[in-house]
Coordinates of C-alpha atoms in Angstrom, one line a residue:
M1 CA 68.9 105.7 100.6
A2 CA 69.2 102.6 102.8
G3 CA 69.7 99.6 100.7
G4 CA 71.0 101.4 97.5
P5 CA 70.1 99.4 94.5
A6 CA 68.3 96.7 96.5
A7 CA 65.0 97.9 95.1
S8 CA 65.8 96.7 91.6
G9 CA 63.8 93.8 90.2
H10 CA 60.7 92.0 91.2
G11 CA 59.7 90.7 94.7
I12 CA 57.1 91.9 97.2
G13 CA 57.2 95.6 96.7
G14 CA 60.2 95.3 94.3
A15 CA 58.8 97.6 91.6
A16 CA 56.2 99.4 93.7
P17 CA 56.9 102.9 95.1
K18 CA 58.8 102.6 98.4
N19 CA 56.3 104.8 100.2
R20 CA 53.6 102.1 100.2
L21 CA 53.3 101.8 104.0
A22 CA 50.2 99.7 104.3
G23 CA 51.9 96.3 103.7
I24 CA 55.0 97.3 105.7
L25 CA 52.9 98.3 108.7
M26 CA 50.9 95.2 108.6
V27 CA 54.0 93.0 108.5
A28 CA 55.7 95.1 111.2
F29 CA 52.7 94.6 113.5
A30 CA 53.6 90.9 113.7
A31 CA 56.8 91.9 115.4
F32 CA 54.7 92.6 118.4
G33 CA 55.2 88.9 119.2
G34 CA 58.7 89.9 120.2
I35 CA 57.3 91.8 123.2
L36 CA 55.9 88.5 124.5
Y37 CA 59.4 87.0 124.1
G38 CA 61.3 89.9 125.6
Y39 CA 59.0 90.7 128.5
D40 CA 58.6 87.1 129.6
T41 CA 62.4 86.4 129.6
G42 CA 63.0 89.8 131.2
T43 CA 60.7 89.5 134.2
I44 CA 62.5 86.6 135.8
S45 CA 65.7 88.5 136.4
G46 CA 63.8 90.8 138.8
L47 CA 61.4 88.3 140.2
I48 CA 64.1 86.1 141.7
A49 CA 65.5 89.1 143.6
M50 CA 62.1 90.3 145.1
D51 CA 61.5 89.9 148.8
D52 CA 58.0 88.3 148.6
F53 CA 59.0 85.9 145.8
L54 CA 61.9 84.7 148.0
R55 CA 59.7 84.3 151.0
T56 CA 57.1 82.5 149.0
Y57 CA 59.3 80.1 147.0
G58 CA 62.7 80.3 148.7
H59 CA 64.0 78.8 151.9
V60 CA 65.5 80.2 155.1
V61 CA 69.2 81.1 154.9
P62 CA 71.5 83.0 157.3
V63 CA 71.1 86.8 157.0
D64 CA 74.1 88.4 155.2
N65 CA 74.8 90.9 152.5
D66 CA 73.5 88.6 149.8
H67 CA 70.4 87.6 151.7
P68 CA 69.3 90.6 153.8
I69 CA 65.8 89.2 154.5
G70 CA 67.0 85.7 155.5
Y71 CA 65.5 84.0 152.5
G72 CA 67.0 82.7 149.2
L73 CA 66.6 80.4 146.3
S74 CA 68.9 77.4 146.2
T75 CA 71.1 77.2 143.1
P76 CA 69.1 74.2 141.6
N77 CA 65.8 76.1 142.1
Q78 CA 67.2 79.3 140.7
S79 CA 68.5 77.4 137.7
L80 CA 65.2 75.6 137.2
V81 CA 62.9 78.6 137.4
V82 CA 65.0 80.5 134.8
S83 CA 65.7 77.6 132.4
I84 CA 62.3 75.9 132.4
L85 CA 61.0 78.7 130.2
S86 CA 63.7 77.9 127.6
A87 CA 62.8 74.2 127.8
G88 CA 59.2 75.1 126.9
T89 CA 60.4 77.3 124.1
F90 CA 62.6 74.6 122.6
F91 CA 59.6 72.3 122.2
G92 CA 57.4 75.2 121.0
A93 CA 60.0 76.1 118.4
L94 CA 60.1 72.5 117.1
G95 CA 56.3 72.5 117.1
G96 CA 56.3 75.7 115.0
A97 CA 57.1 73.8 111.8
P98 CA 54.0 71.5 111.7
V99 CA 51.8 74.3 113.0
A100 CA 53.0 76.7 110.3
D101 CA 52.7 74.1 107.5
I102 CA 49.3 72.7 108.5
F103 CA 47.4 75.7 109.9
G104 CA 49.3 78.5 108.3
R105 CA 51.6 81.3 109.7
K106 CA 48.7 83.5 110.6
L107 CA 46.5 81.0 112.5
G108 CA 49.6 79.5 114.1
L109 CA 50.4 82.9 115.7
I110 CA 46.9 83.3 116.9
S111 CA 47.0 79.8 118.5
S112 CA 50.4 80.5 120.1
C113 CA 48.8 83.5 122.0
V114 CA 46.3 81.0 123.6
V115 CA 49.1 78.7 124.7
F116 CA 51.1 81.6 126.1
S117 CA 48.1 82.9 128.1
L118 CA 47.6 79.5 129.7
G119 CA 51.1 79.7 131.1
I120 CA 50.6 83.2 132.4
A121 CA 47.4 82.2 134.1
L122 CA 49.1 79.3 135.9
Q123 CA 52.0 81.5 137.1
T124 CA 49.7 84.4 138.2
G125 CA 47.5 82.1 140.3
A126 CA 50.2 79.8 141.5
H127 CA 50.3 79.0 145.3
N128 CA 53.1 76.4 145.1
W129 CA 56.4 75.9 143.3
A130 CA 55.2 73.1 141.0
T131 CA 52.3 75.2 139.6
F132 CA 54.6 78.1 139.0
I133 CA 57.1 75.9 137.1
V134 CA 54.4 74.3 135.0
G135 CA 53.2 77.8 134.1
R136 CA 56.7 78.9 133.1
F137 CA 56.9 75.8 130.8
F138 CA 53.6 76.6 129.0
A139 CA 54.5 80.2 128.6
G140 CA 57.7 79.1 127.1
L141 CA 55.8 76.8 124.7
G142 CA 53.9 79.8 123.5
V143 CA 57.0 82.0 123.1
G144 CA 58.7 79.2 121.2
L145 CA 55.9 79.0 118.7
V146 CA 56.0 82.8 118.3
S147 CA 59.7 82.9 117.9
T148 CA 59.5 80.5 114.9
L149 CA 56.3 82.0 113.3
V150 CA 57.0 85.7 113.5
P151 CA 60.2 85.8 111.5
M152 CA 58.8 83.3 109.1
Y153 CA 55.6 85.5 108.6
Q154 CA 57.6 88.7 108.2
S155 CA 60.2 87.2 105.8
E156 CA 57.4 85.8 103.5
C157 CA 55.4 89.1 103.5
S158 CA 58.0 91.9 103.6
P159 CA 59.1 93.9 100.6
K160 CA 62.6 92.8 99.7
W161 CA 64.1 96.3 99.8
I162 CA 63.2 96.6 103.4
R163 CA 62.9 93.0 104.5
G164 CA 66.0 93.1 106.8
A165 CA 64.7 96.2 108.6
V166 CA 61.2 94.8 109.0
V167 CA 62.4 91.4 110.4
S168 CA 64.8 93.3 112.6
G169 CA 61.7 94.9 114.1
Y170 CA 61.1 91.6 115.8
Q171 CA 64.3 91.9 117.7
W172 CA 63.5 95.5 118.5
A173 CA 60.2 94.4 120.0
I174 CA 62.1 91.8 122.1
T175 CA 64.3 94.6 123.5
I176 CA 61.2 96.8 124.2
G177 CA 59.7 93.8 126.1
L178 CA 62.9 93.4 128.1
L179 CA 62.9 97.1 129.0
L180 CA 59.2 97.1 130.0
A181 CA 59.9 94.1 132.2
A182 CA 62.7 95.9 133.9
V183 CA 60.6 99.1 134.5
V184 CA 57.6 97.1 135.9
N185 CA 59.9 95.0 138.1
N186 CA 61.5 98.2 139.5
A187 CA 58.1 99.7 140.1
T188 CA 56.8 96.7 142.2
K189 CA 60.0 95.4 143.8
N190 CA 59.4 97.0 147.1
R191 CA 55.9 95.6 147.6
Q192 CA 55.8 93.1 150.4
D193 CA 53.0 91.0 149.2
H194 CA 52.3 88.7 146.3
S195 CA 51.4 91.7 144.0
A196 CA 55.2 92.4 143.8
W197 CA 55.6 89.5 141.4
R198 CA 52.0 88.8 140.2
I199 CA 51.6 92.3 138.7
P200 CA 54.7 91.9 136.4
I201 CA 53.5 88.4 135.3
S202 CA 49.8 89.2 134.8
I203 CA 50.6 92.3 132.6
Q204 CA 51.6 89.8 129.9
F205 CA 47.9 89.1 129.3
I206 CA 47.8 92.5 127.6
W207 CA 50.6 91.7 125.2
A208 CA 49.0 88.4 124.2
A209 CA 45.6 90.0 123.7
I210 CA 47.0 92.7 121.4
L211 CA 48.8 90.2 119.2
F212 CA 45.8 87.7 119.2
T213 CA 43.4 90.4 118.1
G214 CA 45.6 92.1 115.6
M215 CA 46.5 88.9 113.7
F216 CA 42.9 88.5 112.7
W217 CA 43.2 91.6 110.5
L218 CA 46.5 90.6 108.8
P219 CA 46.6 88.5 105.6
E220 CA 48.1 85.0 105.4
T221 CA 51.5 84.9 103.7
P222 CA 51.2 84.5 99.9
R223 CA 53.9 81.9 99.9
W224 CA 52.0 79.6 102.2
L225 CA 48.8 80.1 100.1
I226 CA 50.7 79.2 96.9
K227 CA 52.1 76.1 98.6
N228 CA 48.6 75.1 99.5
N229 CA 47.2 75.5 96.0
R230 CA 45.3 78.7 96.7
P231 CA 46.6 81.1 93.9
Q232 CA 43.6 83.5 94.1
D233 CA 43.9 83.9 97.8
A234 CA 47.6 84.4 97.4
A235 CA 46.9 87.2 94.8
K236 CA 44.6 88.9 97.3
S237 CA 47.1 88.6 100.1
L238 CA 49.9 90.1 97.9
S239 CA 47.5 92.8 96.8
R240 CA 47.0 93.9 100.4
L241 CA 50.7 93.8 101.1
T242 CA 51.7 95.9 98.0
S243 CA 48.5 98.1 97.8
L244 CA 48.3 97.0 94.1
P245 CA 45.4 95.3 92.3
P246 CA 45.5 91.5 92.2
D247 CA 46.0 91.5 88.4
D248 CA 48.8 94.0 88.5
P249 CA 51.9 92.8 86.6
E250 CA 54.1 93.1 89.6
V251 CA 51.8 91.0 91.7
Q252 CA 51.6 88.4 89.0
A253 CA 55.4 88.4 88.5
E254 CA 56.0 87.8 92.2
L255 CA 53.4 85.0 92.3
A256 CA 55.1 83.4 89.3
D257 CA 58.5 83.5 90.9
I258 CA 57.1 81.9 94.1
E259 CA 55.3 79.2 92.0
A260 CA 58.4 78.5 89.9
A261 CA 60.6 78.0 92.9
L262 CA 58.0 75.8 94.6
Q263 CA 57.4 73.6 91.6
E264 CA 61.1 72.8 91.3
E265 CA 61.3 71.9 95.0
L266 CA 58.1 69.8 94.8
A267 CA 59.5 67.9 91.8
R268 CA 62.0 66.4 94.2
G269 CA 59.2 65.0 96.4
E270 CA 57.6 65.8 99.8
S271 CA 60.1 67.3 102.3
S272 CA 60.9 65.9 105.7
Y273 CA 63.3 66.9 108.4
L274 CA 65.9 64.7 106.8
D275 CA 65.6 66.8 103.6
C276 CA 66.9 69.8 105.7
F277 CA 70.3 68.0 105.8
K278 CA 70.6 67.0 102.1
F279 CA 73.9 67.8 100.4
N280 CA 72.9 68.9 96.9
K281 CA 73.3 71.8 94.5
D282 CA 70.9 73.9 96.6
K283 CA 73.2 73.4 99.6
I284 CA 70.2 72.7 101.9
A285 CA 72.4 71.0 104.6
F286 CA 74.8 74.0 104.6
R287 CA 71.9 76.4 104.9
T288 CA 70.2 74.5 107.7
L289 CA 73.4 74.2 109.6
T290 CA 74.0 77.9 109.1
G291 CA 70.6 78.7 110.6
I292 CA 71.2 76.3 113.5
F293 CA 74.6 77.7 114.3
I294 CA 73.9 81.4 113.9
Q295 CA 71.1 81.0 116.5
A296 CA 73.5 79.0 118.8
W297 CA 76.3 81.6 118.4
Q298 CA 73.8 84.4 119.2
Q299 CA 73.1 82.8 122.6
L300 CA 76.8 82.0 123.1
T301 CA 77.6 85.7 122.9
G302 CA 76.5 85.7 126.6
I303 CA 73.8 88.4 126.1
N304 CA 71.2 86.5 128.1
F305 CA 73.5 86.3 131.1
I306 CA 72.9 90.0 131.5
F307 CA 69.2 89.8 131.0
Y308 CA 68.5 86.7 133.0
F309 CA 71.0 87.2 135.9
G310 CA 72.1 90.9 135.4
T311 CA 70.3 92.1 138.5
T312 CA 72.0 89.5 140.7
F313 CA 75.3 89.9 139.0
F314 CA 75.4 93.7 139.4
K315 CA 74.3 93.3 143.0
N316 CA 77.1 90.8 143.8
A317 CA 79.6 93.0 142.0
G318 CA 78.9 95.7 144.6
I319 CA 76.9 98.0 142.4
K320 CA 74.2 100.0 144.2
N321 CA 70.6 99.7 143.0
P322 CA 71.1 96.9 140.5
F323 CA 67.5 97.3 139.4
L324 CA 68.2 100.7 137.9
V325 CA 71.4 99.5 136.2
T326 CA 69.3 96.7 134.6
I327 CA 66.9 99.4 133.3
A328 CA 69.9 101.3 131.9
T329 CA 71.2 98.3 130.1
N330 CA 67.8 97.6 128.6
I331 CA 67.5 101.2 127.4
V332 CA 70.8 100.8 125.6
N333 CA 69.4 97.5 124.1
V334 CA 66.3 99.2 122.8
F335 CA 67.8 102.3 121.2
M336 CA 70.9 100.6 119.8
T337 CA 68.7 98.2 117.9
L338 CA 67.5 101.1 115.8
P339 CA 70.9 101.7 114.1
G340 CA 71.0 98.0 113.3
M341 CA 67.6 98.2 111.7
W342 CA 68.9 101.0 109.4
G343 CA 72.4 99.6 108.9
I344 CA 71.2 96.1 107.8
E345 CA 69.9 97.5 104.5
K346 CA 72.8 100.0 104.2
F347 CA 75.9 97.9 105.1
G348 CA 74.5 94.4 104.7
R349 CA 74.2 91.4 107.0
R350 CA 77.7 90.0 106.7
S351 CA 79.7 93.2 107.6
L352 CA 77.5 94.0 110.6
L353 CA 77.7 90.5 112.0
F354 CA 81.5 90.4 111.6
W355 CA 82.3 93.8 113.2
G356 CA 79.7 93.4 115.9
A357 CA 81.3 90.1 117.0
V358 CA 84.7 91.9 117.1
V359 CA 83.5 94.7 119.4
M360 CA 81.7 92.2 121.7
C361 CA 84.8 90.0 121.9
I362 CA 86.9 93.0 123.0
C363 CA 84.4 94.2 125.6
E364 CA 83.9 90.9 127.2
F365 CA 87.5 90.2 127.7
L366 CA 87.9 93.7 129.2
I367 CA 85.0 93.1 131.6
A368 CA 86.5 89.8 132.7
I369 CA 90.0 91.3 133.2
I370 CA 88.6 94.3 135.1
G371 CA 86.2 92.2 137.1
V372 CA 88.9 89.9 138.5
T373 CA 91.4 92.7 139.3
I374 CA 89.3 95.3 141.1
S375 CA 87.6 95.2 144.5
I376 CA 83.9 95.6 145.2
S377 CA 84.6 99.0 146.8
N378 CA 86.4 100.4 143.7
T379 CA 83.8 102.9 142.4
S380 CA 85.7 103.8 139.2
G381 CA 86.1 100.1 138.4
Q382 CA 82.4 99.5 138.9
K383 CA 81.6 102.4 136.6
S384 CA 83.9 101.0 133.9
L385 CA 82.2 97.6 134.2
I386 CA 78.8 99.2 133.6
A387 CA 80.2 101.3 130.7
L388 CA 81.8 98.2 129.0
T389 CA 78.6 96.2 129.6
C390 CA 76.6 98.9 127.8
I391 CA 79.0 99.0 124.9
Y392 CA 78.8 95.3 124.6
I393 CA 75.0 95.4 124.7
A394 CA 75.0 98.2 122.1
A395 CA 77.2 96.0 119.8
F396 CA 74.9 93.1 120.2
A397 CA 71.7 95.1 119.8
S398 CA 72.8 96.6 116.5
T399 CA 74.2 93.5 115.0
W400 CA 73.8 89.9 116.3
G401 CA 70.5 90.7 118.0
P402 CA 68.4 91.5 114.9
I403 CA 70.5 90.0 112.1
A404 CA 70.4 86.4 113.4
W405 CA 66.6 86.5 113.0
V406 CA 66.9 88.1 109.6
I407 CA 69.3 85.4 108.3
T408 CA 67.2 82.6 109.7
G409 CA 64.1 84.0 108.0
E410 CA 65.6 84.4 104.5
I411 CA 68.1 81.6 103.7
F412 CA 65.8 78.6 103.4
P413 CA 63.9 77.5 100.3
L414 CA 60.1 77.4 100.6
N415 CA 59.7 73.6 100.7
V416 CA 61.7 73.2 103.8
R417 CA 61.5 76.7 105.3
A418 CA 59.1 75.9 108.2
K419 CA 61.1 72.8 109.2
A420 CA 64.5 74.4 108.8
M421 CA 63.4 77.5 110.7
S422 CA 62.0 75.5 113.5
L423 CA 65.3 73.6 113.9
S424 CA 67.2 76.9 113.9
V425 CA 65.0 78.6 116.5
A426 CA 65.0 75.4 118.5
S427 CA 68.8 75.6 118.5
N428 CA 68.4 79.2 119.9
W429 CA 66.3 78.0 122.8
L430 CA 68.3 74.8 123.4
W431 CA 71.4 76.9 124.0
N432 CA 69.3 79.5 125.9
W433 CA 68.2 76.7 128.2
A434 CA 71.7 75.3 128.6
I435 CA 73.2 78.7 129.4
S436 CA 70.4 79.7 131.8
Y437 CA 70.6 76.3 133.6
A438 CA 74.3 76.3 133.9
T439 CA 75.0 79.9 134.7
P440 CA 74.0 79.8 138.4
Y441 CA 76.4 76.9 138.9
L442 CA 79.1 78.8 137.0
V443 CA 78.9 82.1 138.8
N444 CA 77.4 81.4 142.3
P445 CA 79.6 80.8 145.3
G446 CA 79.1 77.8 147.6
A447 CA 79.7 74.1 147.5
G448 CA 79.2 72.5 144.1
N449 CA 79.5 75.8 142.2
A450 CA 82.4 77.1 140.1
N451 CA 82.1 80.6 141.7
L452 CA 83.5 82.2 138.5
G453 CA 81.8 85.6 139.0
A454 CA 83.1 88.1 136.5
K455 CA 85.5 85.4 135.1
V456 CA 82.6 84.0 133.2
F457 CA 83.1 86.7 130.7
F458 CA 86.3 85.0 129.6
I459 CA 84.0 82.3 128.3
W460 CA 81.7 84.8 126.5
G461 CA 84.7 86.5 125.0
S462 CA 86.0 83.2 123.6
T463 CA 82.7 82.4 122.1
C464 CA 82.5 85.8 120.4
A465 CA 85.8 84.9 118.8
G466 CA 84.0 81.9 117.4
C467 CA 81.3 84.2 116.1
I468 CA 83.9 86.1 114.1
L469 CA 85.2 83.0 112.3
F470 CA 81.7 81.6 111.7
T471 CA 80.6 84.9 110.1
Y472 CA 83.6 85.0 107.8
F473 CA 83.3 81.5 106.5
C474 CA 79.5 80.8 106.6
I475 CA 77.4 83.9 106.1
P476 CA 76.7 85.2 102.6
E477 CA 75.5 88.7 101.8
T478 CA 71.8 88.6 100.9
K479 CA 70.9 92.3 101.1
G480 CA 68.3 93.4 98.6
L481 CA 67.5 89.9 97.2
S482 CA 64.1 88.3 97.1
L483 CA 63.8 85.0 98.9
E484 CA 63.8 83.2 95.6
Q485 CA 67.0 85.0 94.5
V486 CA 68.6 83.9 97.7
D487 CA 68.2 80.3 96.4
L488 CA 70.2 81.3 93.3
L489 CA 72.8 82.9 95.4
Y490 CA 73.4 79.7 97.4
Q491 CA 73.4 77.6 94.2
N492 CA 76.0 79.7 92.4
S493 CA 78.3 81.3 95.0
T494 CA 80.0 80.8 98.3
P495 CA 79.9 83.1 101.4
L496 CA 83.3 84.5 100.3
T497 CA 82.1 85.2 96.7
S498 CA 78.5 86.1 97.6
R499 CA 78.9 89.9 97.4
A500 CA 80.0 89.8 93.7
Y501 CA 77.3 87.3 92.7
R502 CA 74.6 89.4 94.6
R503 CA 75.6 92.4 92.5
E504 CA 75.2 90.4 89.3
L505 CA 71.7 89.3 90.4
I506 CA 70.7 92.9 91.1
A507 CA 72.4 94.5 88.0
G508 CA 70.9 91.8 85.7
D509 CA 67.5 92.1 87.3
V510 CA 67.4 88.2 87.4
H511 CA 64.1 86.5 88.0
V512 CA 63.8 83.0 89.4
S513 CA 60.9 82.1 87.0
D514 CA 63.2 83.0 84.0
V515 CA 66.2 81.1 85.3
K516 CA 64.2 78.0 86.3
G517 CA 62.0 77.9 83.3
G518 CA 59.1 79.1 85.2
V519 CA 57.2 80.7 82.3
A520 CA 54.6 78.0 82.5
A521 CA 54.2 78.6 86.2
R522 CA 53.7 82.4 85.6
E523 CA 51.1 81.7 83.0
S524 CA 49.3 79.3 85.4
V525 CA 49.1 81.9 88.1
E526 CA 47.9 84.6 85.6
D527 CA 45.3 82.2 84.2
G528 CA 44.0 81.5 87.7
A529 CA 43.6 85.2 88.2
D530 CA 41.8 85.6 84.8
E531 CA 39.4 82.8 85.6
K532 CA 38.5 84.5 88.9
A533 CA 38.0 87.8 87.1

């Protein structure tokens, strides 16, 4: 069974039968937020290649193979329209911390749907470039909030024996969004009026409405409720997630562990962003920097080069019907995420990240070498480029795609979790913005551009080599541990020794409330439940 002994011990669903689907399905629904992320980032690759979009927002250029209709976007405008979404998401990710701490994870997700919808409305109704760009920014603001709040919500609510797979569902939803965007773009690309690009954009109202409505039916996270001194509500929330009565021993044990960990953190005082960089026995600074850098390295694998500029890249490489190739790469992305969701609880986080980076590194160097040595008319060479790109995407989808979000969601202590997660996700979007802004200047021909073309994959291959080193020295193995047990892992081991200490925690059935003297905390929670009864 996936995860092996990971079910041992307490934690959400830790002692409950593993077939309790109600809580898992509720938490998994929150992953729908990934569709907003994936679809919104996926549409732009096709939009900037559509005839009507180029006539509406482009400028007149000489007719040639790259500009068959005599219109094109300048490199600065192409860079702006792609990267401005990431600028919005950067600020949205940073805003996710105060939103999550003040209003809660649930209400924060509901609010993010409203912000996202405002951006979609502006883009759909835009008649000028400025309005469209402002709409992209507000849509990004909403996506940034979602990208912080969804993994946080899932990590705090998921049963520990399947937490990795559930949080990986967020990345899977992102890939589904990317695929849906590619399919819709392909369906409307030949329209010669504004509907060609307005239909793909306006469909996003549907995704926002589904998430907005569904979140009303989901519980708030028990950890946020405990942190805000609402133990009875936390017991009710945990009861819904585990399908157990609020006074069940497992529910009370989990609440006691949360309370014990929180009380120790609160004893050190109110947390601030500076606390995320404290060097102490909890290794808060190391954990924060791990979250920041794993999100940065995820972007530096070069994956969004394919999903932002793939259509244009394949077209310039001489591949016929680049829209269909983009659909093919997105199909690989969707279905290869599934093995990763299974493997994360079977093989663990550390191994998959390491070997995934190795495969990506090899593929990207091969793409670069082949791309600079073959001609555009070399059919076999073009097919090998597509095949290697698909292998590269498969490696990313089954490792770095989902696991970066899992790591970010589970390595931070409760008192700084929202702030540290917002910094980590903001790092993702900062590098996303930097890459999307710089890429047109790196790969496009013309004055002022580097005209690297396929040679850009030498850069991505080098960064994947960095991912290998980062994983080996900085990522511990956290498979099968509760979020509170992860705290113990960081306090008492290093990434290189984490596997052995993790086995000790599981074999010894170690509870945080016992280690940290949390008996009083457990009694406090139980007394609260008794009083309500």
